[in-house]
CSV table of C-alpha atoms in Angstrom, one decimal:
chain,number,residue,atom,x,y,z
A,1,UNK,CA,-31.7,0.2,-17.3
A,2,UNK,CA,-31.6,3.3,-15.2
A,3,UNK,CA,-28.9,5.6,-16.0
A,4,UNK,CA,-26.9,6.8,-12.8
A,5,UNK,CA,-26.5,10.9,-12.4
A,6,UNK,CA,-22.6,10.6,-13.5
A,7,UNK,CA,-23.2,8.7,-16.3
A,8,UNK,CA,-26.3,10.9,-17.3
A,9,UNK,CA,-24.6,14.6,-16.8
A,10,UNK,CA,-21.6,13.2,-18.8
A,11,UNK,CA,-24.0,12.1,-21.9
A,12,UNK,CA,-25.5,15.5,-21.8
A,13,UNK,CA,-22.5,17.1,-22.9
A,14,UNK,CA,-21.9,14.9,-25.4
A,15,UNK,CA,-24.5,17.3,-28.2
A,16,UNK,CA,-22.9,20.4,-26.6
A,17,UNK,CA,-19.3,19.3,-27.6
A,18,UNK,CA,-20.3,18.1,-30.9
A,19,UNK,CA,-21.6,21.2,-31.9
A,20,UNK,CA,-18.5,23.0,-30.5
A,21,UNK,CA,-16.1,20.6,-32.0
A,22,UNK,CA,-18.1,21.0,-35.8
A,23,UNK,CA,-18.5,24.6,-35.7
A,24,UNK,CA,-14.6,25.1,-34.3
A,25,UNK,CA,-14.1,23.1,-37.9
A,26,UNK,CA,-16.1,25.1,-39.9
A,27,UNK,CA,-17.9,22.4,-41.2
A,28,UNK,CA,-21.8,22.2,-41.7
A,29,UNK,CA,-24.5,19.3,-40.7
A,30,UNK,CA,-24.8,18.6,-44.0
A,31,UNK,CA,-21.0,17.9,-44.5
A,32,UNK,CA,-21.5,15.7,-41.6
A,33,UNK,CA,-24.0,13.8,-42.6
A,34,UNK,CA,-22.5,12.9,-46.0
A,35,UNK,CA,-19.2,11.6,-44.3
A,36,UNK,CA,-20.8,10.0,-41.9
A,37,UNK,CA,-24.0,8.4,-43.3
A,38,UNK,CA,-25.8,9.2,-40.3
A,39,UNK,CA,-29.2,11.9,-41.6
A,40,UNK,CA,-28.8,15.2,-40.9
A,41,UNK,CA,-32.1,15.5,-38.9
A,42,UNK,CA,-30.3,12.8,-36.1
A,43,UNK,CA,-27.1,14.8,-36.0
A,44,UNK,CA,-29.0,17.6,-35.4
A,45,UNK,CA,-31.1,16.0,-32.9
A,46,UNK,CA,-27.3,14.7,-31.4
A,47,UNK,CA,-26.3,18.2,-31.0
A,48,UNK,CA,-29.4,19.4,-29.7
A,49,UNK,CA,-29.4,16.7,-26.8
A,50,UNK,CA,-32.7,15.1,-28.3
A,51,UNK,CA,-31.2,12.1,-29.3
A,52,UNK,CA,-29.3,10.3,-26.8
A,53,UNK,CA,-25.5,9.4,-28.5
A,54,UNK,CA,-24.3,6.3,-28.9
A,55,UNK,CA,-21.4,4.2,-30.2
A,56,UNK,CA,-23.2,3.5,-33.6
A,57,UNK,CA,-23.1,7.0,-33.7
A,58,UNK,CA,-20.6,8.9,-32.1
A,59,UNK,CA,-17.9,5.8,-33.7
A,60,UNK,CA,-18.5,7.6,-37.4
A,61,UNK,CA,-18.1,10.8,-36.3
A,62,UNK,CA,-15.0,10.9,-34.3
A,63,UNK,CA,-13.6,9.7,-37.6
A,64,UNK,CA,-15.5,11.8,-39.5
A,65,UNK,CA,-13.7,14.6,-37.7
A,66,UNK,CA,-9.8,12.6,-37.0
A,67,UNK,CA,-10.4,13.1,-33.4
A,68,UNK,CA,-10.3,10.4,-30.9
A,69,UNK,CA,-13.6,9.2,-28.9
A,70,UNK,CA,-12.7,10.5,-25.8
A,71,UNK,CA,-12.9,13.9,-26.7
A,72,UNK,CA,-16.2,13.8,-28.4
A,73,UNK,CA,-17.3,11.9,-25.1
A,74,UNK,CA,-15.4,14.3,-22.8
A,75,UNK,CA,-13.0,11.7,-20.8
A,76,UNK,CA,-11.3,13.6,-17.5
A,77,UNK,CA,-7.9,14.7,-18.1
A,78,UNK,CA,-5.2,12.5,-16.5
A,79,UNK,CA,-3.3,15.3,-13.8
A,80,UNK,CA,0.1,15.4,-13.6
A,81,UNK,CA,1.8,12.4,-12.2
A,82,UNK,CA,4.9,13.6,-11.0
A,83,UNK,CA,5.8,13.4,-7.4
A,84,UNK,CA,7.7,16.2,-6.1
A,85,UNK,CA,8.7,15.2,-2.7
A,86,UNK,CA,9.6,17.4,-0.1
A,87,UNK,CA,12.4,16.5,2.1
A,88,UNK,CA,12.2,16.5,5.7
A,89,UNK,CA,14.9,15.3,8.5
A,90,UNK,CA,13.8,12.8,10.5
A,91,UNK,CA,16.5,11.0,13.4
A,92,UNK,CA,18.8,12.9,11.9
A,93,UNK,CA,18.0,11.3,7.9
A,94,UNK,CA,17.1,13.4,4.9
A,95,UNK,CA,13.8,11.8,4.2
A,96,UNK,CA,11.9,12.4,0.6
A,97,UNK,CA,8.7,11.0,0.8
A,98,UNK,CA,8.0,9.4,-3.2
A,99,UNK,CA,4.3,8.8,-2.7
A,100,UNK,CA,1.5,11.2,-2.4
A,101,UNK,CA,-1.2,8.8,-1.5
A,102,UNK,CA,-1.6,7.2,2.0
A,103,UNK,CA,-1.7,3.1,1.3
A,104,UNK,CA,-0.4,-0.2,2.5
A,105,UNK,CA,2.4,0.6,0.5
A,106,UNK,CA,5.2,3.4,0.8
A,107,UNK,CA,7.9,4.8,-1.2
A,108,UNK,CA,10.7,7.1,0.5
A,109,UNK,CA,14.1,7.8,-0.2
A,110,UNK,CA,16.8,8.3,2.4
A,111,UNK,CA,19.7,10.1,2.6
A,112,UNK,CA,22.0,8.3,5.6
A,113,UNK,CA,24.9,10.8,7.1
A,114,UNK,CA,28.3,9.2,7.5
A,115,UNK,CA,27.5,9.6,11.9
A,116,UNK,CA,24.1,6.7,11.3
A,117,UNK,CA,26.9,3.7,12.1
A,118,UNK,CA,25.7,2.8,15.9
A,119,UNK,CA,23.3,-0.2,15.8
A,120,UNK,CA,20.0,0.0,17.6
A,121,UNK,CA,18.1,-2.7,16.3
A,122,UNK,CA,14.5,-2.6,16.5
A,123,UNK,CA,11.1,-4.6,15.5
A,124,UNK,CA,7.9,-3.6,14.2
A,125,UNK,CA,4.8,-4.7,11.9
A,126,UNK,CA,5.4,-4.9,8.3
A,127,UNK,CA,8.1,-5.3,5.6
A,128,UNK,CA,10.7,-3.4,3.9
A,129,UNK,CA,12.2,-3.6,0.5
A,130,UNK,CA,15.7,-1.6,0.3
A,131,UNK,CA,18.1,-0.5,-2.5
A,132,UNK,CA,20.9,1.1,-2.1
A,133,UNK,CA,21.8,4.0,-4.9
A,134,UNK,CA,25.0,5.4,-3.6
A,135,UNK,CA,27.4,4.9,-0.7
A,136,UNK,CA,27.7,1.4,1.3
A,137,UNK,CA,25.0,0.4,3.9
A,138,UNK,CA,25.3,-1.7,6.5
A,139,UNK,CA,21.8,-3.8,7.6
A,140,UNK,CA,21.8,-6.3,10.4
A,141,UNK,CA,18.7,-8.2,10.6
A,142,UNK,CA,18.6,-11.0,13.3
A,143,UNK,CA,21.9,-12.7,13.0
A,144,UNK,CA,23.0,-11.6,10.0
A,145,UNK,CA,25.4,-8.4,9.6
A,146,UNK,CA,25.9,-7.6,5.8
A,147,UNK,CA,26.9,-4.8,3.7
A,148,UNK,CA,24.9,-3.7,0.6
A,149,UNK,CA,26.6,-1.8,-2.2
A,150,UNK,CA,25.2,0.5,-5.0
A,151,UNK,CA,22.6,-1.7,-6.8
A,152,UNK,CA,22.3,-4.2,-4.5
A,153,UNK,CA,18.8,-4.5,-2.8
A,154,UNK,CA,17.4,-6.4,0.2
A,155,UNK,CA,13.9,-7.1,1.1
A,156,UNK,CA,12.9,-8.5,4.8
A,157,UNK,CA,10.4,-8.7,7.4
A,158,UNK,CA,10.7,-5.7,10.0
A,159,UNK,CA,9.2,-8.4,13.0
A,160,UNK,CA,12.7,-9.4,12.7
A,161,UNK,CA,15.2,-7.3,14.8
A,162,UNK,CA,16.7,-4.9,12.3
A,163,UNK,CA,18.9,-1.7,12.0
A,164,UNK,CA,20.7,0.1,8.9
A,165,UNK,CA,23.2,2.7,8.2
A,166,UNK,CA,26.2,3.9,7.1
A,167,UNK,CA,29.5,1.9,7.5
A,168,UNK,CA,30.9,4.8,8.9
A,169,UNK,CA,33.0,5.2,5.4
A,170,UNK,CA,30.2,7.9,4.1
A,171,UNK,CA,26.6,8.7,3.4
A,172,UNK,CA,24.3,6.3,1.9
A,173,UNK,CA,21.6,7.2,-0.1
A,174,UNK,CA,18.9,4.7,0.0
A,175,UNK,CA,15.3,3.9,-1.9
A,176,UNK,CA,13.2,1.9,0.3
A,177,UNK,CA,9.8,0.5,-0.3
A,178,UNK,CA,7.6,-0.4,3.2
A,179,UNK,CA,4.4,-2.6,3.4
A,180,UNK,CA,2.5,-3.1,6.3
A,181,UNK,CA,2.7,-7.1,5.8
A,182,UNK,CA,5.1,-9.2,6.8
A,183,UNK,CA,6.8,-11.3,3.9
A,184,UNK,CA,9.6,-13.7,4.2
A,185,UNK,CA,13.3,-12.3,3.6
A,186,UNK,CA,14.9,-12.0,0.1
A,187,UNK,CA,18.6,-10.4,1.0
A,188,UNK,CA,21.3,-9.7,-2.2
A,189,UNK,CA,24.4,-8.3,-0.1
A,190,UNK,CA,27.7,-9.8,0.6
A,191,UNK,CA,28.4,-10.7,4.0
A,192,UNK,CA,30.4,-7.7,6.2
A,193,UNK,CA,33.9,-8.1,6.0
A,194,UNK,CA,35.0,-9.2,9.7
A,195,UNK,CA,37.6,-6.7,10.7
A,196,UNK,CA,41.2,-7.7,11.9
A,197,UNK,CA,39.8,-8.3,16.4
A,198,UNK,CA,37.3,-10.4,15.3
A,199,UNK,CA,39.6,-12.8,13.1
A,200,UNK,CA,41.9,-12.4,16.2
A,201,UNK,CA,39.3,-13.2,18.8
A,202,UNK,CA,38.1,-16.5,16.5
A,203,UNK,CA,41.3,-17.7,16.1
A,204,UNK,CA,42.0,-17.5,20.1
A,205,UNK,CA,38.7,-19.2,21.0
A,206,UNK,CA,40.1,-21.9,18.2
């Protein structure tokens, strides 16, 4: 089987690193060999990059030396995986982008002023998954008109007309999650309160 360039540059610093890693030990081929079972003459050969490594044979000697496999084989280092968003204002919202990556799927969270309470619904491609963290959020979506608290979440499909914002009571802070799909609507909220008009207007058309 034909070893690809990757897999071939990484095998030839396996005897390099060996040799490091035994020498940064003070320990001798010979010691090695003993602890091992594998001959001195292959270890060498190992080190050398005449012998091409192996599990039988790199296996023994990670334990040999209390190290794990990776590091005799060389493994990349997994970078740092924290995001540190930047925010930026956009319509007026604090915006903090939480994923570095450009994909079908996008994590931001929004800061919502107390002013964001004037409906202007809208539709577009895709889905949205929201949760609210502080603050109260009002979300119409088609007929509905609800109010999400703190730990409540909703999750619907932005063909559907849509807004959200404040309640006009104060700022919402808001994690949301947005998909290029559509998906069908999943909404945990309790309905918005009708205010004293509307029970008056309901109870003249009755």
């Amino acid at each position: 089987m034909e070893t690809s360039p990757a897999i071939a540059q990484v095998l030839s610093e396996v005897g390099p690193r060996l040799r490091r890693l035994r020498m940064r030990r003070g320990v001798s081929l010979t010691a090695v060999a003993e602890a091992t079972g594998i001959s001195k003459s292959t270890l060498s050969r190992l080190e050398s990059g005449q012998r091409r490594p192996s599990l039988e044979l790199l296996l023994p000697i990670a334990q040999a030396h209390q190290v794990p496999l990776e590091e005799l084989i060389g493994a990349p280092e997994v970078g740092d995986p924290r995001v540190r968003p930047i925010p930026r204002s956009v319509n007026g919202n604090t915006v903090l982008p939480l994923t570095r990556q450009a994909g079908p799927l996008q994590a931001f969270k929004m800061v919502l002023p107390q002013t964001r309470n004037t409906p202007e619904l809208c539709t577009h491609e895709g889905y949205e998954w929201l949760y609210v963290l502080s603050g109260s959020l009002r979300l119409l979506l088609a007929d509905h008109d609800l109010v999400l608290e703190a730990g409540e979440a909703a999750e619907f499909d932005t063909r559907l007309p849509h807004w959200f914002g404040s309640t006009g009571e104060g700022p919402v802070e808001v994690l949301s999650l947005f998909g290029r799909q559509g998906e069908r609507i999943h909404v945990r909220a309790r309905p918005r309160a009708r205010n004293r008009n509307d029970e008056a207007d309901r109870a003249d058309g009755e």
